[in-house]
XYZ file of C-alpha atoms in Angstrom:
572
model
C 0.000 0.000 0.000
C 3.121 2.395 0.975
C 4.570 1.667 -1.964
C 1.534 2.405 -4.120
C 0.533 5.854 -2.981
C 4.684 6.691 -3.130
C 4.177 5.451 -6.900
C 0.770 7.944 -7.023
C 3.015 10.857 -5.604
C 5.594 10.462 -7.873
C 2.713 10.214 -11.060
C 1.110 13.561 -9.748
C 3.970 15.561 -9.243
C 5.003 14.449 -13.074
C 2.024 16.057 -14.124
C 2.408 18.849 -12.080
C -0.372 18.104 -9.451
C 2.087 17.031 -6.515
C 0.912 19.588 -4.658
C -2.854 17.788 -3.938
C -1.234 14.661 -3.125
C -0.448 13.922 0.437
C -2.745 16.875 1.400
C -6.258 14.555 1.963
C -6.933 15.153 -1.789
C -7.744 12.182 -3.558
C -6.615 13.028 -7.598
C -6.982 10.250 -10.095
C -4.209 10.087 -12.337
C -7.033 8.901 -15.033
C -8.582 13.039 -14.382
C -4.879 14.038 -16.143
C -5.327 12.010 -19.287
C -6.996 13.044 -22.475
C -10.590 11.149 -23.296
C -10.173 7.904 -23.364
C -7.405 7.175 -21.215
C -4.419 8.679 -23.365
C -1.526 10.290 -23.104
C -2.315 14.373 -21.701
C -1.766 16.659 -24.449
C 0.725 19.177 -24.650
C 0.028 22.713 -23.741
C -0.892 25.271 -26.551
C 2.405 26.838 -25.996
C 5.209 25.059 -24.068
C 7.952 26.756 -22.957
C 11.144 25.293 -24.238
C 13.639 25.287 -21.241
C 17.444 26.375 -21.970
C 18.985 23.279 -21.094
C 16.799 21.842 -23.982
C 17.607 24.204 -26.411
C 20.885 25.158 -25.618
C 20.023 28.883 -25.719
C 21.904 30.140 -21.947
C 22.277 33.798 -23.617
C 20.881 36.739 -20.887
C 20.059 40.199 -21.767
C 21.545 42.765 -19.313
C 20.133 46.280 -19.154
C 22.880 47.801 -16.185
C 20.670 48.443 -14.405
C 21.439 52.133 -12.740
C 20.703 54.190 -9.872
C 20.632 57.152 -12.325
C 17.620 55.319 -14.362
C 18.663 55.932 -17.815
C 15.381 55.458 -19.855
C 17.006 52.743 -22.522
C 17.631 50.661 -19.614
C 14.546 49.267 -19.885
C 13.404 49.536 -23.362
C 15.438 46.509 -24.417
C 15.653 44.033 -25.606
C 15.222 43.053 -29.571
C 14.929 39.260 -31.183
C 14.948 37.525 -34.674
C 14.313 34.475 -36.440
C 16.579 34.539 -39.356
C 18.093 31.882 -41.556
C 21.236 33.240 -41.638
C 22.738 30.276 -43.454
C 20.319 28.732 -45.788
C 19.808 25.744 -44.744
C 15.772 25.822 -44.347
C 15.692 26.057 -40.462
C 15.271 29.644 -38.501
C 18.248 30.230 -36.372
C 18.291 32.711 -33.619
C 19.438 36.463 -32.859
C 19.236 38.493 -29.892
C 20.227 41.667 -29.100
C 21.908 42.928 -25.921
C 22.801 46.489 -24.388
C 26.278 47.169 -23.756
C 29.103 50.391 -23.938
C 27.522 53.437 -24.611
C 28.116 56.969 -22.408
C 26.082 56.110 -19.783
C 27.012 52.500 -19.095
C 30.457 50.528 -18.798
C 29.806 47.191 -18.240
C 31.766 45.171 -15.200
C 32.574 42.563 -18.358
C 31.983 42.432 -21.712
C 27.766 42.086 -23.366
C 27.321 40.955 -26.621
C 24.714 39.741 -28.586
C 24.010 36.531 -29.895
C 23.242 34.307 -33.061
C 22.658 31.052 -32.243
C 22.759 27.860 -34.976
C 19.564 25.706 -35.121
C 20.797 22.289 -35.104
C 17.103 20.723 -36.078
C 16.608 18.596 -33.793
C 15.397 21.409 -31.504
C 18.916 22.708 -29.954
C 20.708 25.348 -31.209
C 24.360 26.290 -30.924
C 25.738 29.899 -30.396
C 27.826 30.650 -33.688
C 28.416 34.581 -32.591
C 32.149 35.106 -32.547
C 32.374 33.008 -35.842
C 29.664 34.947 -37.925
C 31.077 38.306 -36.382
C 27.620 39.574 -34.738
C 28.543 40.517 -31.349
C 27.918 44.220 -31.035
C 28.979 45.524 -28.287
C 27.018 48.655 -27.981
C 23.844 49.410 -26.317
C 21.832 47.540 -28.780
C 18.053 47.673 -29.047
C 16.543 46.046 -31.990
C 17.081 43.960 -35.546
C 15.411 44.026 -38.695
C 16.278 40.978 -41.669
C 15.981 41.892 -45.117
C 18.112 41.162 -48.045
C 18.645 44.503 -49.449
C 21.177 43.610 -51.968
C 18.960 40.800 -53.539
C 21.828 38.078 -53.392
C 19.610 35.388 -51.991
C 20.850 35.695 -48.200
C 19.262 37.709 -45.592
C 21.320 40.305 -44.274
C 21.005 41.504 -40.382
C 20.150 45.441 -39.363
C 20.891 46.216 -35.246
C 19.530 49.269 -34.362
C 21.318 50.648 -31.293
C 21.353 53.507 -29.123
C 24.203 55.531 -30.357
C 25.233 54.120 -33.482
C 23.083 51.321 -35.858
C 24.930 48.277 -38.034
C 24.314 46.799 -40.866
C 25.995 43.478 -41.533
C 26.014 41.791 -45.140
C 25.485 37.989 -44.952
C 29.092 36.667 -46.764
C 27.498 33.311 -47.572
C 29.937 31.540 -45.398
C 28.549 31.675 -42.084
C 29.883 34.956 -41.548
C 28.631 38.986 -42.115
C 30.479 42.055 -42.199
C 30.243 45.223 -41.072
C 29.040 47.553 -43.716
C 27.409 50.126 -42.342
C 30.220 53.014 -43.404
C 30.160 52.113 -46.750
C 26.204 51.995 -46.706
C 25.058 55.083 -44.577
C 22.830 53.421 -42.492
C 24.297 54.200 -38.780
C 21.408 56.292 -37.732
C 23.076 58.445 -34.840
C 21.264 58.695 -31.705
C 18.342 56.273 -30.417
C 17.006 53.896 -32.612
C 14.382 51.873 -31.827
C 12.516 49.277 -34.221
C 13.290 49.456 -37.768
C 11.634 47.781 -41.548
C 12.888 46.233 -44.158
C 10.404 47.394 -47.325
C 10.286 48.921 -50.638
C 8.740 52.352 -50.466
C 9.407 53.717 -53.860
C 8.746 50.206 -55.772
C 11.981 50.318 -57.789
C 12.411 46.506 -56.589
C 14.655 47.394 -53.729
C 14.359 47.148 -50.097
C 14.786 50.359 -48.188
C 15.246 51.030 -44.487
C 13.439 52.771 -42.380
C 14.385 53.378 -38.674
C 12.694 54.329 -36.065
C 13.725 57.425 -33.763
C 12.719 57.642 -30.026
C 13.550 60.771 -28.149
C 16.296 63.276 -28.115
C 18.516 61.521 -25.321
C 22.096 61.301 -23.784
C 23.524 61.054 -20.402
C 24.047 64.557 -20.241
C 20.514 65.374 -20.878
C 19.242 62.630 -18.426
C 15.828 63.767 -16.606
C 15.445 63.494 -12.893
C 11.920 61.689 -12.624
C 10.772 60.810 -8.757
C 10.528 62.093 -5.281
C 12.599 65.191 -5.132
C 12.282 65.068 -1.193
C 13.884 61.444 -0.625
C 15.985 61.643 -3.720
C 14.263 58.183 -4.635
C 13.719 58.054 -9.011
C 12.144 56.104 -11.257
C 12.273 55.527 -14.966
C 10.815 58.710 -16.802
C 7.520 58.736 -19.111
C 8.972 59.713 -22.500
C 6.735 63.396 -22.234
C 10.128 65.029 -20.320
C 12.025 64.418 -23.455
C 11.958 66.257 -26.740
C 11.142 64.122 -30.276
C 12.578 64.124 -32.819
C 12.331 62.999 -36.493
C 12.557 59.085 -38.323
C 14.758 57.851 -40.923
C 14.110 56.510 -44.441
C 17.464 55.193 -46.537
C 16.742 54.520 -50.269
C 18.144 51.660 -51.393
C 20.806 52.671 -54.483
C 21.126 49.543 -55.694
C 24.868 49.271 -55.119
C 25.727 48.810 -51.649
C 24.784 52.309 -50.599
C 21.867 53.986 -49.068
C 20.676 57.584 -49.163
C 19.273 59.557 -46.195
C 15.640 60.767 -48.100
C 13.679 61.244 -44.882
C 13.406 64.723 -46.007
C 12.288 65.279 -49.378
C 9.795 61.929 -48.633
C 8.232 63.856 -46.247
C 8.987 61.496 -43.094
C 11.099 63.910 -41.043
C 8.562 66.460 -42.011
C 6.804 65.793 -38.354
C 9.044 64.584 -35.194
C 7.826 61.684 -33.034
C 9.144 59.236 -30.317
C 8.775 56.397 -32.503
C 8.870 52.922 -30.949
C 7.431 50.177 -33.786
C 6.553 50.435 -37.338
C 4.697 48.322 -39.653
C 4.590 48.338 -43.466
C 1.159 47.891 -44.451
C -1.432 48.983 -47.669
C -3.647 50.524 -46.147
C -6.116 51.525 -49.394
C -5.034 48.655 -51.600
C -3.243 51.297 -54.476
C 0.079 49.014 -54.859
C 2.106 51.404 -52.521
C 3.470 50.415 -48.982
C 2.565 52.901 -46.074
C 3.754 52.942 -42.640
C 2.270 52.914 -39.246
C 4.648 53.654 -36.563
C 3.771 54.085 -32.554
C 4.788 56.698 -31.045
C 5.056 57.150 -26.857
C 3.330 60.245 -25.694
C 2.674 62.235 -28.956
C 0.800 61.157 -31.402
C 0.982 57.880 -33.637
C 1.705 58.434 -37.421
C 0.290 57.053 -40.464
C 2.291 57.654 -43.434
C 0.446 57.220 -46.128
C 2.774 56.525 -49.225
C 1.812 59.047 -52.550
C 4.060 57.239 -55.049
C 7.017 57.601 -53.035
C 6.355 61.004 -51.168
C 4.781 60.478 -47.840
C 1.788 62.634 -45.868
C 0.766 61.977 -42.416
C -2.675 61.176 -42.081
C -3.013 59.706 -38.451
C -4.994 62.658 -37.024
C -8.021 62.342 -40.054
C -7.275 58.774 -40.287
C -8.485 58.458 -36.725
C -5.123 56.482 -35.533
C -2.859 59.183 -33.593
C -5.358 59.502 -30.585
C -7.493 57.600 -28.606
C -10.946 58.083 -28.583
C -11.282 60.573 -26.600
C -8.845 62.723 -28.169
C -5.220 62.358 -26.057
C -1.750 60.775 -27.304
C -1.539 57.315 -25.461
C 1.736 55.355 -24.865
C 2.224 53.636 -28.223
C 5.412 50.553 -28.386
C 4.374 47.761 -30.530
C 2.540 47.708 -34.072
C 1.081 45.345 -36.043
C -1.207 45.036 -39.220
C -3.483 42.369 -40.662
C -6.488 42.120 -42.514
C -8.044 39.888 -39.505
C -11.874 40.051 -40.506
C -11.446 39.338 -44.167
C -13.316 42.026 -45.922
C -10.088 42.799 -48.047
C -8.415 45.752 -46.424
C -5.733 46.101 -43.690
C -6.339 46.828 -39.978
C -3.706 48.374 -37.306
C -3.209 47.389 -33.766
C -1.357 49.257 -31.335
C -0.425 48.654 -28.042
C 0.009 51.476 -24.828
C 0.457 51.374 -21.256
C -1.756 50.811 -18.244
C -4.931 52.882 -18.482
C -4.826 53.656 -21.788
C -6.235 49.950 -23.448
C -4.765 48.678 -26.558
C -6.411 49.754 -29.743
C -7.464 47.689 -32.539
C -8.071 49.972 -35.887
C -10.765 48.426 -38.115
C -10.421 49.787 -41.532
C -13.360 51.706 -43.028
C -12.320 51.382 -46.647
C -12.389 55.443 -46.740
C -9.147 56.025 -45.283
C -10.541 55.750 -41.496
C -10.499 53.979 -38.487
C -12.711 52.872 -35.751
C -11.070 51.850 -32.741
C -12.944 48.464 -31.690
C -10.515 47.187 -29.088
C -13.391 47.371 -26.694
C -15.950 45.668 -28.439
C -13.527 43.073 -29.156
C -13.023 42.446 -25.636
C -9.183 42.934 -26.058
C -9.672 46.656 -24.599
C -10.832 46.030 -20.999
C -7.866 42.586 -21.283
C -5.212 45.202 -21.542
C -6.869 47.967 -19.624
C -4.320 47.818 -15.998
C -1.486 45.980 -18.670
C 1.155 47.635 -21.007
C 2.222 46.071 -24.211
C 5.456 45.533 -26.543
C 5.694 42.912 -29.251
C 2.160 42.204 -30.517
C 1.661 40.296 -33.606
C -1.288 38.797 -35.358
C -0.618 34.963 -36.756
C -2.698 31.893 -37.166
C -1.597 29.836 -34.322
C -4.063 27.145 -34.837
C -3.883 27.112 -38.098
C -7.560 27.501 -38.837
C -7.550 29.586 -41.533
C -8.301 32.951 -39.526
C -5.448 35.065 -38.046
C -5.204 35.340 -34.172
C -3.556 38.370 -32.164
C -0.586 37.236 -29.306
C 0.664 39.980 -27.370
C 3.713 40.120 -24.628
C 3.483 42.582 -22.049
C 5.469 44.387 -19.270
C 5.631 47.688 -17.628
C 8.461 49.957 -18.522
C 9.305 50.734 -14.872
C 10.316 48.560 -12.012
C 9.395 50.058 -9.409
C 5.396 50.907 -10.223
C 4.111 48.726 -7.798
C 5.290 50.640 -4.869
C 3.066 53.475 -6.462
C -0.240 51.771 -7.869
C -1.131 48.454 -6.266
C -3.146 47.060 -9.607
C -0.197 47.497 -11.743
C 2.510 44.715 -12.176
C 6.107 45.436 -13.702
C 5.670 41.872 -15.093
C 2.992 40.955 -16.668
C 1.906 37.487 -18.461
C 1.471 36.903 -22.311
C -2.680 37.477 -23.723
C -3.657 35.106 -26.795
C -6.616 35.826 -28.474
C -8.091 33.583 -30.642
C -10.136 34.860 -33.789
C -13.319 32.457 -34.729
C -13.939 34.169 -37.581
C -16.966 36.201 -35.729
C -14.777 37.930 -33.206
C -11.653 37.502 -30.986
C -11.673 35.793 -27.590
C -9.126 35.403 -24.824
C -7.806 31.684 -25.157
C -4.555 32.421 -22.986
C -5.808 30.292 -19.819
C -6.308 27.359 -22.111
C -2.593 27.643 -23.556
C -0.095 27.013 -21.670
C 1.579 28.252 -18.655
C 3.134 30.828 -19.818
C 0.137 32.825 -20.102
C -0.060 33.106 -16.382
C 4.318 33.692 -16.276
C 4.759 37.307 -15.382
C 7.669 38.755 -17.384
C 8.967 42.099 -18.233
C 8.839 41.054 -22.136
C 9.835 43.165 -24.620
C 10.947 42.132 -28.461
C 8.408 39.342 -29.698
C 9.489 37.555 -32.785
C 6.971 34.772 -34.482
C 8.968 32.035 -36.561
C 8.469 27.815 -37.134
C 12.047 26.845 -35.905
C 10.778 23.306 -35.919
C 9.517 23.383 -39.389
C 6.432 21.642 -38.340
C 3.933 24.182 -39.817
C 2.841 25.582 -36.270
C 4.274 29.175 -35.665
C 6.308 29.387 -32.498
C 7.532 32.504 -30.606
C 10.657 33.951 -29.549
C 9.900 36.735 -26.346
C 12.928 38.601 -25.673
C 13.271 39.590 -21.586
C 14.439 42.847 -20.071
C 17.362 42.120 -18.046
C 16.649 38.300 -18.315
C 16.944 34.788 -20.292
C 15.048 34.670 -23.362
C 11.876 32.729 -23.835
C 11.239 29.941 -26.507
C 8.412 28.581 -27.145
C 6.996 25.968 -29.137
C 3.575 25.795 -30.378
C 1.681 22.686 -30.104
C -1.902 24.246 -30.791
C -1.621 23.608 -34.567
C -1.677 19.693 -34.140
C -4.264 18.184 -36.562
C -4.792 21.287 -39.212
C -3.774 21.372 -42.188
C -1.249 23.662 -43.607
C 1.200 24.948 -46.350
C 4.293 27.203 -46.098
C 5.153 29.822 -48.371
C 8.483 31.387 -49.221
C 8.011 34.216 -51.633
C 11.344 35.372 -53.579
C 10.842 38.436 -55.575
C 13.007 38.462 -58.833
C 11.300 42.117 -60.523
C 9.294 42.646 -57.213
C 11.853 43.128 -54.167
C 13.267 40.185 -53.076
C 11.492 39.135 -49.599
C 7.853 39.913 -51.773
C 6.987 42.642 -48.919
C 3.736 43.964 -50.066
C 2.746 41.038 -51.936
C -0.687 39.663 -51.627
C -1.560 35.817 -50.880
C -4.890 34.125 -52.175
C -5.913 30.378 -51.077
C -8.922 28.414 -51.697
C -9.580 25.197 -49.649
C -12.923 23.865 -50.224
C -15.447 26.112 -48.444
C -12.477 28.412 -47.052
C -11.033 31.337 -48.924
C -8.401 32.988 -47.222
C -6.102 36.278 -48.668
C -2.886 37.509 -46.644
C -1.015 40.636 -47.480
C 2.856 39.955 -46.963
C 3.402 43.422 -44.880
C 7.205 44.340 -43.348
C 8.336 44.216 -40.017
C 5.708 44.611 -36.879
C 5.904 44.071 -32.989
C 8.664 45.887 -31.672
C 12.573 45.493 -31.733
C 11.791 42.432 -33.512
C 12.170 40.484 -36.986
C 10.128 37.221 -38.290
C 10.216 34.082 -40.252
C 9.956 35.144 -44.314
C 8.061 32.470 -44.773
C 3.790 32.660 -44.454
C 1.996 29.941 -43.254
C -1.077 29.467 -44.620
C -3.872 27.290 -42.443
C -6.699 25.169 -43.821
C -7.975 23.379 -40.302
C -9.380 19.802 -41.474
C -9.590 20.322 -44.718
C -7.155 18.186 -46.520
C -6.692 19.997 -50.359
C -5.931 23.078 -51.150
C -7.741 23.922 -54.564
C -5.204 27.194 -55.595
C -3.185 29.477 -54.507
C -2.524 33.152 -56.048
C 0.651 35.246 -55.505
C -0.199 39.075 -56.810
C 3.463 40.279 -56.230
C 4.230 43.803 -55.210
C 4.979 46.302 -57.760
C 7.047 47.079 -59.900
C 6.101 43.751 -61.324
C 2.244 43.552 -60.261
C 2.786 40.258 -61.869
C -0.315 37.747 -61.064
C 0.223 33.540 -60.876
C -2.075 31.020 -59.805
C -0.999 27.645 -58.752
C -2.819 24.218 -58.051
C -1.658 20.532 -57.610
C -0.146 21.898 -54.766
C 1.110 20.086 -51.649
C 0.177 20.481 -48.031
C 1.916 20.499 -44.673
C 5.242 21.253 -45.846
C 7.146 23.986 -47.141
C 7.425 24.946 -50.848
C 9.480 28.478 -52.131
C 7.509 30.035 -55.083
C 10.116 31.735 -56.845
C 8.422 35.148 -59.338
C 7.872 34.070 -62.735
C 9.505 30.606 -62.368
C 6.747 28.933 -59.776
C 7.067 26.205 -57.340
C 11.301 25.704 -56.954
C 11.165 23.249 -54.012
């Protein structure tokens, strides 16, 4: 008998119920197991420990008694396939040397190898990626159309661009290109503004800061601070680079009409807005209002205000970090979603077709979720792979020490999932995993299939902590195909192209938009769901301009991974 209910101890406390047993709670082991007495299935989302991954990086922040505002805006993260192989490696970005911090040892970022079997390997010295400065975000794009993505760290101070060598290795470019962006850079986009089949850069600017100009925020009586709100610091104006086509960039933020207005720009999305063929921006700004650049043939005016996107309802600048942009309810034209600080509620922009936006975030039910909660990467995916695009967001409030002040608010917050029927959204995170009830200070959130199992998994980067991994098991059963689109008139990642599928009863389109979250860069590759449905009848690929070049495939696969290649169709 001893020996048994040792045996029923040691069962429960493998599923994580240990804590009934021995406490005159009687659990069956049978209540753990799916229907039918089998094995329990995995969460939604389960977190992928370091020792099983190999991943033992740490972001560091130095944390000072001075509070120096990009102390806790970091830090950035990236899926990229660095080497070519057809699995997502890793990249994270860490703070470091700049004039208000000297670190006790050397930071540096990482890039980490992905073995395929689920562990990765950290390649950094060898590919030449460390950094070393007070790094914030990354953005992957191959600007130079060479078929290898190439690897943008924003920083504040000084930017880099490395160029992929093909060899496992990059080098520092960023002299010969003119990208460095001086001063703080936050997020930054990889897309093709002018449609001359080149990716350009833009960069996000946050405020006009340096340890000289540091604010004193707190109690002047006990001398105690805390980390500012942006409003004590002045804006000041984003950067677009044109791409020149021969290693070089040009500063145009002027004469496009994007330093024409200054912000405090934390993430941008490239988006079409009104469906004309040209990519327009939405970036979030903290404390002023947001901006939507809406992109006149390669001139840009800012629209937010009459758009009904730079203010909250009621008419005041909210705390704006991450971005993202979808067409989530399938009527053909792309909504926004910002999110703020505690308060303020996230906003969801549905698209009027007219060039304005309602703000439905509490209809949705996502407003009153995020109402005492502030958000950075936010991203809209299809997690199930249903066919309809769901909205994950990771949260965490930018200072540490608000809950001696306000007794609702949390510096670390857990992870909201919110799954879209097809009607409306609902809040799914309780049913997901544990990590929707982990309180983190979260920050980058990058969304890439490092398993190449056709369920999107997530990368959350950490304030001053271990990044989290985690795979997605809520896609099991569904249907699927993966798309890599490479642009041959069109630029070459196909940003602004637009996706078609028919499966049966299901008709699904996807528009292929740049960048979104915050700090953070994705997978190139879309999936596209079906649920049960085991066929998919066609699939159309309108490319972006300057080609505007329409092909329709069928006989296609599913649930695997095919590149579509422009005007030379299904490659492998």
């Amino acid at each position: 008998m001893a020996e048994s209910m040792k045996s029923r101890r040691t069962f429960l406390k493998l599923l994580g119920l240990g804590s009934l047993a021995g406490r005159g709670f009687e659990v069956s082991p049978l209540l753990a197991l799916a229907p039918g007495g089998r094995s329990p299935q995995p969460a939604g989302f389960e977190v992928v420990p370091s020792t099983a991954s190999g991943i033992t990086w740490v972001h560091r922040n130095g944390r000072s008694p001075e509070y120096y505002l990009p102390e806790t805006t970091g830090a950035g993260c990236a899926f990229i396939d660095y080497d070519n192989d057809g699995w997502l490696d890793i990249y994270l970005v860490n703070s470091g040397q700049c004039d208000f911090f000297t670190p006790p040892s050397p930071l540096r970022n990482a890039l980490y190898h992905n073995n395929r079997d689920g562990t990765f390997t950290d390649v950094t010295e060898k590919a030449g990626v460390a950094c070393g400065g007070y790094g914030q975000g990354v953005a992957v794009g191959d600007y130079d159309g060479d078929g290898w993505p190439d690897l943008y760290v924003t920083h504040y101070g000084r930017s880099i661009l490395f160029h992929n060598n093909h060899n496992g290795t990059f080098t520092d470019v960023t002299a010969k290109a003119g990208v460095a962006a001086p001063g703080w850079a936050s997020s930054a986009v990889w897309f093709d503004y002018d449609n001359d089949g080149r990716l350009d850069l833009f960069v996000c600017r946050f405020v006009d800061f340096s340890k000289s100009k540091n604010q004193f925020c707190g109690n002047r009586d006990t001398g105690e601070r805390y980390y500012c709100i942006p409003r004590v610091y002045d804006p000041m104006p984003s950067w677009l680079f044109h791409n020149n086509g021969d290693g070089t960039f040009t500063d145009v933020s002027r004469e496009t009409g994007i330093a024409s207005v200054a912000g405090k720009a934390w993430g941008v999305v490239a988006t079409d807005i009104n469906n004309d063929g040209w990519m327009d921006l939405f970036v979030a700004n903290d404390t002023v209002q947001n901006f939507l650049f809406l992109n006149h043939e390669g001139k840009f005016e800012e629209v937010a205000l009459q758009a009904g996107v730079g203010f909250s309802a009621d008419g005041r600048a909210r705390s704006g970090m991450g971005v993202d942009s979808a067409d989530y309810d399938q009527d053909g034209w792309m909504d926004l979603f910002v999110s703020n600080v505690d308060q303020e509620m996230y906003a969801l922009y549905h698209n009027n077709h007219d060039g304005s936006f309602d703000d439905v975030a509490v209809p949705t039910g996502i407003g009153m979720a995020t109402r005492l909660m502030s958000g950075w990467g936010v991203k809209f995916f299809d997690y199930d792979n249903d066919g309809n695009l769901d909205l994950l967001l990771a949260n965490g409030h930018p200072d540490d020490r608000i809950e001696e002040r306000f007794s609702q608010i949390k510096y670390e917050e857990p992870m909201l999932l919110f799954r879209n029927d097809g009607k409306g959204f609902e809040n799914v995170s309780a049913q997901n995993g544990e990590i929707f009830s982990r309180p983190m200070a979260a920050r980058g959130m990058a969304l890439g299939d490092f398993n190449n199992d056709g369920a999107v998994d997530v990368l959350v980067a950490v304030n001053n902590g271990a990044p989290v991994l985690l795979r997605n098991n809520a896609a099991r059963g569904n249907h699927w195909l993966g798309v890599r689109l490479v642009g041959q008139r069109s630029n070459p990642d196909a940003i602004g192209a637009l996706i078609t599928w028919q499966a049966g009863d299901l008709r699904r389109q996807r528009l292929k938009v740049g960048g979104g979250s915050y700090l953070a860069s994705h997978d190139p590759r879309d999936v596209l769901g079906i649920g049960s449905r085991a066929k998919i009848d066609w699939l159309e690929v309108k490319w972006p301009l300057p080609s505007g070049r329409v092909e329709r495939f069928t006989d296609l696969p599913i649930d695997r991974y095919v590149t579509i290649v422009e005007g030379q169709g299904i490659v492998r």
